[in-house]
GROMACS .gro file of C-alpha atoms in nm:
model
  348
    1UNK     CA    1  -3.639  -6.401  -5.795
    2UNK     CA    2  -3.248  -6.394  -5.636
    3UNK     CA    3  -3.393  -6.564  -5.319
    4UNK     CA    4  -3.549  -6.820  -5.503
    5UNK     CA    5  -3.239  -6.893  -5.755
    6UNK     CA    6  -3.031  -6.894  -5.399
    7UNK     CA    7  -3.249  -7.178  -5.273
    8UNK     CA    8  -3.220  -7.350  -5.561
    9UNK     CA    9  -2.862  -7.333  -5.582
   10UNK     CA   10  -2.856  -7.391  -5.182
   11UNK     CA   11  -3.080  -7.736  -5.249
   12UNK     CA   12  -2.882  -7.864  -5.563
   13UNK     CA   13  -2.550  -7.808  -5.339
   14UNK     CA   14  -2.715  -7.995  -5.077
   15UNK     CA   15  -2.822  -8.285  -5.281
   16UNK     CA   16  -2.452  -8.319  -5.394
   17UNK     CA   17  -2.314  -8.303  -5.067
   18UNK     CA   18  -2.570  -8.589  -4.934
   19UNK     CA   19  -2.492  -8.783  -5.263
   20UNK     CA   20  -2.098  -8.739  -5.214
   21UNK     CA   21  -2.098  -8.831  -4.894
   22UNK     CA   22  -2.354  -9.162  -4.897
   23UNK     CA   23  -2.094  -9.285  -5.142
   24UNK     CA   24  -1.799  -9.300  -4.971
   25UNK     CA   25  -1.896  -9.633  -4.792
   26UNK     CA   26  -1.921  -9.795  -5.110
   27UNK     CA   27  -1.598  -9.680  -5.226
   28UNK     CA   28  -1.458  -9.755  -4.912
   29UNK     CA   29  -1.587 -10.114  -4.861
   30UNK     CA   30  -1.413 -10.286  -5.173
   31UNK     CA   31  -1.078 -10.155  -5.084
   32UNK     CA   32  -1.117 -10.307  -4.752
   33UNK     CA   33  -1.178 -10.643  -4.879
   34UNK     CA   34  -0.920 -10.606  -5.089
   35UNK     CA   35  -0.671 -10.607  -4.824
   36UNK     CA   36  -0.643 -10.276  -4.683
   37UNK     CA   37  -0.672 -10.208  -4.333
   38UNK     CA   38  -0.961  -9.961  -4.251
   39UNK     CA   39  -0.723  -9.742  -4.098
   40UNK     CA   40  -0.509  -9.693  -4.410
   41UNK     CA   41  -0.827  -9.631  -4.611
   42UNK     CA   42  -0.926  -9.336  -4.363
   43UNK     CA   43  -0.524  -9.206  -4.368
   44UNK     CA   44  -0.581  -9.207  -4.788
   45UNK     CA   45  -0.874  -9.031  -4.762
   46UNK     CA   46  -0.783  -8.794  -4.478
   47UNK     CA   47  -0.448  -8.702  -4.604
   48UNK     CA   48  -0.544  -8.661  -4.986
   49UNK     CA   49  -0.805  -8.420  -4.918
   50UNK     CA   50  -0.585  -8.231  -4.681
   51UNK     CA   51  -0.335  -8.198  -4.934
   52UNK     CA   52  -0.616  -8.055  -5.151
   53UNK     CA   53  -0.665  -7.807  -4.929
   54UNK     CA   54  -0.362  -7.691  -4.859
   55UNK     CA   55  -0.408  -7.379  -5.015
   56UNK     CA   56  -0.718  -7.315  -4.804
   57UNK     CA   57  -0.542  -7.395  -4.492
   58UNK     CA   58  -0.297  -7.140  -4.582
   59UNK     CA   59  -0.553  -6.853  -4.632
   60UNK     CA   60  -0.704  -6.921  -4.297
   61UNK     CA   61  -0.349  -6.990  -4.097
   62UNK     CA   62  -0.464  -6.723  -3.830
   63UNK     CA   63  -0.680  -6.982  -3.702
   64UNK     CA   64  -0.385  -7.175  -3.582
   65UNK     CA   65  -0.318  -6.945  -3.301
   66UNK     CA   66  -0.743  -6.814  -3.246
   67UNK     CA   67  -0.893  -7.168  -3.254
   68UNK     CA   68  -0.620  -7.422  -3.149
   69UNK     CA   69  -0.861  -7.636  -2.941
   70UNK     CA   70  -1.144  -7.603  -3.208
   71UNK     CA   71  -0.925  -7.722  -3.505
   72UNK     CA   72  -0.762  -8.008  -3.247
   73UNK     CA   73  -1.129  -8.123  -3.147
   74UNK     CA   74  -1.220  -8.086  -3.539
   75UNK     CA   75  -0.974  -8.321  -3.646
   76UNK     CA   76  -0.965  -8.589  -3.369
   77UNK     CA   77  -1.367  -8.635  -3.391
   78UNK     CA   78  -1.503  -8.519  -3.701
   79UNK     CA   79  -1.199  -8.640  -3.917
   80UNK     CA   80  -0.998  -8.897  -3.795
   81UNK     CA   81  -1.285  -9.053  -3.507
   82UNK     CA   82  -1.582  -9.066  -3.735
   83UNK     CA   83  -1.432  -9.198  -4.021
   84UNK     CA   84  -1.185  -9.461  -3.842
   85UNK     CA   85  -1.517  -9.612  -3.650
   86UNK     CA   86  -1.717  -9.573  -3.960
   87UNK     CA   87  -1.500  -9.762  -4.187
   88UNK     CA   88  -1.390 -10.013  -3.910
   89UNK     CA   89  -1.770 -10.061  -3.894
   90UNK     CA   90  -1.840 -10.128  -4.267
   91UNK     CA   91  -1.553 -10.407  -4.283
   92UNK     CA   92  -1.763 -10.590  -4.029
   93UNK     CA   93  -2.145 -10.532  -4.087
   94UNK     CA   94  -2.307 -10.362  -4.390
   95UNK     CA   95  -2.295 -10.029  -4.489
   96UNK     CA   96  -2.643  -9.927  -4.470
   97UNK     CA   97  -2.656 -10.050  -4.110
   98UNK     CA   98  -2.362  -9.868  -4.030
   99UNK     CA   99  -2.483  -9.535  -4.182
  100UNK     CA  100  -2.803  -9.602  -3.998
  101UNK     CA  101  -2.627  -9.625  -3.632
  102UNK     CA  102  -2.475  -9.341  -3.714
  103UNK     CA  103  -2.763  -9.144  -3.744
  104UNK     CA  104  -2.866  -9.201  -3.339
  105UNK     CA  105  -2.600  -8.887  -3.320
  106UNK     CA  106  -2.867  -8.657  -3.314
  107UNK     CA  107  -3.064  -8.841  -3.048
  108UNK     CA  108  -2.703  -8.901  -2.876
  109UNK     CA  109  -2.690  -8.511  -2.862
  110UNK     CA  110  -3.030  -8.472  -2.644
  111UNK     CA  111  -2.869  -8.682  -2.450
  112UNK     CA  112  -2.592  -8.481  -2.356
  113UNK     CA  113  -2.807  -8.179  -2.332
  114UNK     CA  114  -3.016  -8.325  -2.078
  115UNK     CA  115  -2.818  -8.537  -1.839
  116UNK     CA  116  -2.487  -8.323  -1.894
  117UNK     CA  117  -2.568  -7.956  -1.956
  118UNK     CA  118  -2.892  -8.043  -1.754
  119UNK     CA  119  -3.121  -7.888  -1.958
  120UNK     CA  120  -3.486  -7.957  -2.038
  121UNK     CA  121  -3.572  -8.084  -2.377
  122UNK     CA  122  -3.926  -8.112  -2.526
  123UNK     CA  123  -4.159  -8.344  -2.602
  124UNK     CA  124  -4.099  -8.368  -2.930
  125UNK     CA  125  -3.736  -8.437  -2.898
  126UNK     CA  126  -3.800  -8.709  -2.618
  127UNK     CA  127  -4.049  -8.863  -2.926
  128UNK     CA  128  -3.750  -8.784  -3.182
  129UNK     CA  129  -3.523  -8.987  -2.947
  130UNK     CA  130  -3.790  -9.276  -2.888
  131UNK     CA  131  -3.847  -9.327  -3.265
  132UNK     CA  132  -3.470  -9.355  -3.327
  133UNK     CA  133  -3.380  -9.611  -3.091
  134UNK     CA  134  -3.715  -9.838  -3.178
  135UNK     CA  135  -3.598  -9.786  -3.544
  136UNK     CA  136  -3.268  -9.892  -3.480
  137UNK     CA  137  -3.410 -10.228  -3.302
  138UNK     CA  138  -3.546 -10.297  -3.626
  139UNK     CA  139  -3.226 -10.225  -3.829
  140UNK     CA  140  -3.026 -10.444  -3.611
  141UNK     CA  141  -3.314 -10.738  -3.575
  142UNK     CA  142  -3.301 -10.736  -3.208
  143UNK     CA  143  -3.578 -11.046  -3.229
  144UNK     CA  144  -3.315 -11.264  -3.389
  145UNK     CA  145  -3.057 -11.200  -3.113
  146UNK     CA  146  -2.833 -10.923  -3.294
  147UNK     CA  147  -2.778 -11.135  -3.660
  148UNK     CA  148  -2.486 -10.880  -3.724
  149UNK     CA  149  -2.130 -10.864  -3.578
  150UNK     CA  150  -2.169 -10.686  -3.248
  151UNK     CA  151  -1.783 -10.581  -3.257
  152UNK     CA  152  -1.904 -10.408  -3.598
  153UNK     CA  153  -2.233 -10.246  -3.429
  154UNK     CA  154  -2.029 -10.106  -3.138
  155UNK     CA  155  -1.767  -9.950  -3.386
  156UNK     CA  156  -2.105  -9.797  -3.586
  157UNK     CA  157  -2.206  -9.670  -3.224
  158UNK     CA  158  -1.836  -9.531  -3.145
  159UNK     CA  159  -1.854  -9.320  -3.502
  160UNK     CA  160  -2.228  -9.196  -3.375
  161UNK     CA  161  -2.042  -9.064  -3.064
  162UNK     CA  162  -1.787  -8.894  -3.235
  163UNK     CA  163  -2.049  -8.691  -3.449
  164UNK     CA  164  -2.190  -8.593  -3.115
  165UNK     CA  165  -1.872  -8.463  -3.026
  166UNK     CA  166  -1.832  -8.249  -3.353
  167UNK     CA  167  -2.173  -8.132  -3.305
  168UNK     CA  168  -2.075  -8.024  -2.991
  169UNK     CA  169  -1.761  -7.824  -3.134
  170UNK     CA  170  -2.021  -7.707  -3.421
  171UNK     CA  171  -2.211  -7.496  -3.106
  172UNK     CA  172  -1.879  -7.351  -3.020
  173UNK     CA  173  -1.722  -7.277  -3.349
  174UNK     CA  174  -1.916  -6.964  -3.388
  175UNK     CA  175  -1.838  -6.804  -3.013
  176UNK     CA  176  -1.645  -6.504  -2.981
  177UNK     CA  177  -1.678  -6.170  -3.189
  178UNK     CA  178  -1.453  -6.343  -3.468
  179UNK     CA  179  -1.624  -6.647  -3.563
  180UNK     CA  180  -1.389  -6.912  -3.686
  181UNK     CA  181  -1.456  -6.943  -4.093
  182UNK     CA  182  -1.617  -7.331  -4.157
  183UNK     CA  183  -1.411  -7.381  -4.472
  184UNK     CA  184  -1.093  -7.300  -4.273
  185UNK     CA  185  -1.207  -7.511  -3.978
  186UNK     CA  186  -1.263  -7.810  -4.236
  187UNK     CA  187  -0.921  -7.759  -4.397
  188UNK     CA  188  -0.723  -7.775  -4.091
  189UNK     CA  189  -0.952  -8.029  -3.923
  190UNK     CA  190  -0.818  -8.262  -4.228
  191UNK     CA  191  -0.470  -8.143  -4.177
  192UNK     CA  192  -0.505  -8.248  -3.808
  193UNK     CA  193  -0.666  -8.573  -3.880
  194UNK     CA  194  -0.388  -8.680  -4.153
  195UNK     CA  195  -0.151  -8.637  -3.861
  196UNK     CA  196  -0.319  -8.834  -3.587
  197UNK     CA  197  -0.407  -9.132  -3.857
  198UNK     CA  198  -0.066  -9.102  -3.968
  199UNK     CA  199   0.056  -9.191  -3.585
  200UNK     CA  200  -0.188  -9.456  -3.563
  201UNK     CA  201  -0.205  -9.588  -3.913
  202UNK     CA  202   0.157  -9.643  -3.979
  203UNK     CA  203   0.089  -9.584  -4.347
  204UNK     CA  204   0.446  -9.707  -4.407
  205UNK     CA  205   0.305 -10.067  -4.370
  206UNK     CA  206   0.006 -10.007  -4.613
  207UNK     CA  207  -0.006 -10.251  -4.921
  208UNK     CA  208   0.057 -10.006  -5.206
  209UNK     CA  209   0.026 -10.312  -5.449
  210UNK     CA  210  -0.362 -10.342  -5.383
  211UNK     CA  211  -0.368  -9.947  -5.541
  212UNK     CA  212  -0.192 -10.075  -5.842
  213UNK     CA  213  -0.462 -10.345  -5.883
  214UNK     CA  214  -0.843 -10.395  -5.955
  215UNK     CA  215  -1.074 -10.487  -5.667
  216UNK     CA  216  -1.413 -10.628  -5.662
  217UNK     CA  217  -1.741 -10.449  -5.682
  218UNK     CA  218  -2.004 -10.734  -5.671
  219UNK     CA  219  -1.861 -10.881  -5.948
  220UNK     CA  220  -1.730 -10.596  -6.124
  221UNK     CA  221  -1.360 -10.531  -6.155
  222UNK     CA  222  -1.295 -10.148  -6.032
  223UNK     CA  223  -0.927  -9.988  -6.052
  224UNK     CA  224  -0.844  -9.937  -5.664
  225UNK     CA  225  -0.693  -9.559  -5.761
  226UNK     CA  226  -1.036  -9.480  -5.884
  227UNK     CA  227  -1.221  -9.568  -5.581
  228UNK     CA  228  -0.939  -9.358  -5.360
  229UNK     CA  229  -0.975  -9.068  -5.632
  230UNK     CA  230  -1.335  -9.100  -5.558
  231UNK     CA  231  -1.319  -9.079  -5.184
  232UNK     CA  232  -1.071  -8.783  -5.160
  233UNK     CA  233  -1.199  -8.573  -5.463
  234UNK     CA  234  -1.569  -8.641  -5.435
  235UNK     CA  235  -1.648  -8.782  -5.115
  236UNK     CA  236  -1.461  -8.573  -4.882
  237UNK     CA  237  -1.327  -8.218  -5.071
  238UNK     CA  238  -1.675  -8.215  -5.282
  239UNK     CA  239  -1.881  -8.302  -5.018
  240UNK     CA  240  -1.768  -8.072  -4.715
  241UNK     CA  241  -1.722  -7.783  -4.917
  242UNK     CA  242  -2.105  -7.806  -5.108
  243UNK     CA  243  -2.196  -7.878  -4.754
  244UNK     CA  244  -2.088  -7.609  -4.611
  245UNK     CA  245  -2.205  -7.375  -4.880
  246UNK     CA  246  -2.554  -7.497  -4.929
  247UNK     CA  247  -2.623  -7.421  -4.541
  248UNK     CA  248  -2.506  -7.057  -4.639
  249UNK     CA  249  -2.818  -7.089  -4.888
  250UNK     CA  250  -3.071  -7.258  -4.714
  251UNK     CA  251  -3.202  -7.258  -4.363
  252UNK     CA  252  -3.044  -7.548  -4.117
  253UNK     CA  253  -3.395  -7.711  -4.120
  254UNK     CA  254  -3.365  -7.752  -4.501
  255UNK     CA  255  -3.043  -7.834  -4.484
  256UNK     CA  256  -3.106  -8.123  -4.216
  257UNK     CA  257  -3.426  -8.256  -4.431
  258UNK     CA  258  -3.169  -8.307  -4.729
  259UNK     CA  259  -2.881  -8.444  -4.473
  260UNK     CA  260  -3.087  -8.718  -4.371
  261UNK     CA  261  -3.103  -8.818  -4.762
  262UNK     CA  262  -2.723  -8.902  -4.694
  263UNK     CA  263  -2.810  -9.225  -4.520
  264UNK     CA  264  -3.066  -9.335  -4.780
  265UNK     CA  265  -2.848  -9.280  -5.061
  266UNK     CA  266  -2.590  -9.470  -4.874
  267UNK     CA  267  -2.840  -9.748  -4.843
  268UNK     CA  268  -2.940  -9.752  -5.236
  269UNK     CA  269  -2.600  -9.720  -5.351
  270UNK     CA  270  -2.466 -10.049  -5.109
  271UNK     CA  271  -2.729 -10.231  -5.236
  272UNK     CA  272  -2.724 -10.176  -5.648
  273UNK     CA  273  -2.300 -10.175  -5.610
  274UNK     CA  274  -2.212 -10.393  -5.353
  275UNK     CA  275  -2.530 -10.642  -5.367
  276UNK     CA  276  -2.584 -10.521  -4.949
  277UNK     CA  277  -2.982 -10.630  -4.911
  278UNK     CA  278  -3.210 -10.466  -4.657
  279UNK     CA  279  -3.476 -10.684  -4.534
  280UNK     CA  280  -3.826 -10.514  -4.505
  281UNK     CA  281  -3.818 -10.455  -4.147
  282UNK     CA  282  -3.493 -10.296  -4.206
  283UNK     CA  283  -3.572 -10.096  -4.459
  284UNK     CA  284  -3.898  -9.973  -4.234
  285UNK     CA  285  -3.648  -9.934  -3.931
  286UNK     CA  286  -3.425  -9.709  -4.128
  287UNK     CA  287  -3.733  -9.507  -4.234
  288UNK     CA  288  -3.762  -9.465  -3.861
  289UNK     CA  289  -3.473  -9.388  -3.737
  290UNK     CA  290  -3.454  -9.120  -4.016
  291UNK     CA  291  -3.761  -9.006  -3.889
  292UNK     CA  292  -3.651  -8.968  -3.521
  293UNK     CA  293  -3.302  -8.826  -3.589
  294UNK     CA  294  -3.463  -8.546  -3.776
  295UNK     CA  295  -3.732  -8.471  -3.531
  296UNK     CA  296  -3.423  -8.479  -3.242
  297UNK     CA  297  -3.227  -8.245  -3.497
  298UNK     CA  298  -3.519  -7.990  -3.523
  299UNK     CA  299  -3.574  -7.999  -3.122
  300UNK     CA  300  -3.217  -7.930  -2.950
  301UNK     CA  301  -3.353  -7.668  -2.697
  302UNK     CA  302  -3.238  -7.306  -2.702
  303UNK     CA  303  -3.159  -7.134  -2.382
  304UNK     CA  304  -3.428  -6.941  -2.218
  305UNK     CA  305  -3.437  -6.584  -2.268
  306UNK     CA  306  -3.619  -6.311  -2.079
  307UNK     CA  307  -3.742  -6.108  -2.399
  308UNK     CA  308  -3.846  -6.292  -2.672
  309UNK     CA  309  -3.702  -6.166  -2.987
  310UNK     CA  310  -3.784  -6.312  -3.336
  311UNK     CA  311  -3.452  -6.371  -3.545
  312UNK     CA  312  -3.209  -6.531  -3.296
  313UNK     CA  313  -3.230  -6.905  -3.386
  314UNK     CA  314  -2.933  -7.076  -3.385
  315UNK     CA  315  -3.027  -7.402  -3.616
  316UNK     CA  316  -3.017  -7.755  -3.583
  317UNK     CA  317  -2.762  -7.794  -3.357
  318UNK     CA  318  -2.664  -7.474  -3.182
  319UNK     CA  319  -2.852  -7.243  -2.937
  320UNK     CA  320  -2.817  -6.842  -2.861
  321UNK     CA  321  -2.910  -6.681  -2.538
  322UNK     CA  322  -3.186  -6.338  -2.620
  323UNK     CA  323  -3.180  -6.059  -2.410
  324UNK     CA  324  -3.307  -5.805  -2.665
  325UNK     CA  325  -3.335  -5.783  -3.040
  326UNK     CA  326  -2.986  -5.669  -3.067
  327UNK     CA  327  -2.786  -5.919  -2.873
  328UNK     CA  328  -3.045  -6.181  -3.037
  329UNK     CA  329  -2.924  -6.080  -3.356
  330UNK     CA  330  -2.573  -6.094  -3.280
  331UNK     CA  331  -2.628  -6.403  -3.138
  332UNK     CA  332  -2.751  -6.524  -3.461
  333UNK     CA  333  -2.444  -6.397  -3.634
  334UNK     CA  334  -2.215  -6.567  -3.445
  335UNK     CA  335  -2.394  -6.918  -3.452
  336UNK     CA  336  -2.395  -6.868  -3.789
  337UNK     CA  337  -2.039  -7.043  -3.829
  338UNK     CA  338  -2.128  -7.318  -3.627
  339UNK     CA  339  -2.430  -7.363  -3.839
  340UNK     CA  340  -2.212  -7.369  -4.161
  341UNK     CA  341  -1.996  -7.614  -3.990
  342UNK     CA  342  -2.285  -7.853  -3.978
  343UNK     CA  343  -2.330  -7.885  -4.324
  344UNK     CA  344  -1.991  -8.062  -4.354
  345UNK     CA  345  -2.035  -8.274  -4.053
  346UNK     CA  346  -2.135  -8.617  -4.227
  347UNK     CA  347  -1.814  -8.786  -4.233
  348UNK     CA  348  -1.901  -9.112  -4.346
   0.00000   0.00000   0.00000
């Protein structure tokens, strides 16, 4: 009974995380259309969340000396890079399209494994990549000569590449005898990201008057401060924390399935709240992208082992070596932090 309750709680947390992450673009786009620079919106989101999680960062302050490279990489890629590119993309193209382009990341991870690490990939992984690319062609309607802004599509693709960097960092997050706590990494990643964005976004030039007014959301007037509060408290703090906690209660495979709902939620919310309609070919293409991304994510290969053992799998985006049962169990334990970080990897 306890195991069943644990899984039910994990599923609920995963759904909350997917909904929270999926609503970030819908909250950000009206702010951008009201006159805020996309970088300023990202700065507000990251800085606000970093301040909320300051007590968490203090509790895990030992990470600063133990894993400085991991924290810096997480802040640069998973916080500043993904969010800046994604918000810049949705200022030029529909939210749903940008989200679906970003979901090429699992397929791109396989490209890293195959061509950079020179490790073989499975046939199902190759199928996943082909499906993701074919679905993307439908989403952007290539037969019409790319009807969307090319710069916007490029920015969305940059967000996908930043996600790849995040996945690679997650793979190393559980290395060593004392793996990094994922919640601490998230807190410091937001602090690092906020610091980087402060230097780039120059927030002292932000039009603060926009935040004191209301913004238009498909004909509705919504207070800008309410949208900022949603971005900080729901789409960032709650989204990351519930994502991490859900993976601790679910298998990475199940969490990965639920995570795919994020793109669906983003498209539906953009349709309902922003009036951004997708055509039938785009909807079908989006379904193919998500299917390919899911297959690719599940098919990330593990390193070869001389003695097969059970229970040493590292999840959707990690791999652990297996020499015997004891080593396999240790490797699985060390990879847990990487798996838990993956629960909060969606920054869009």
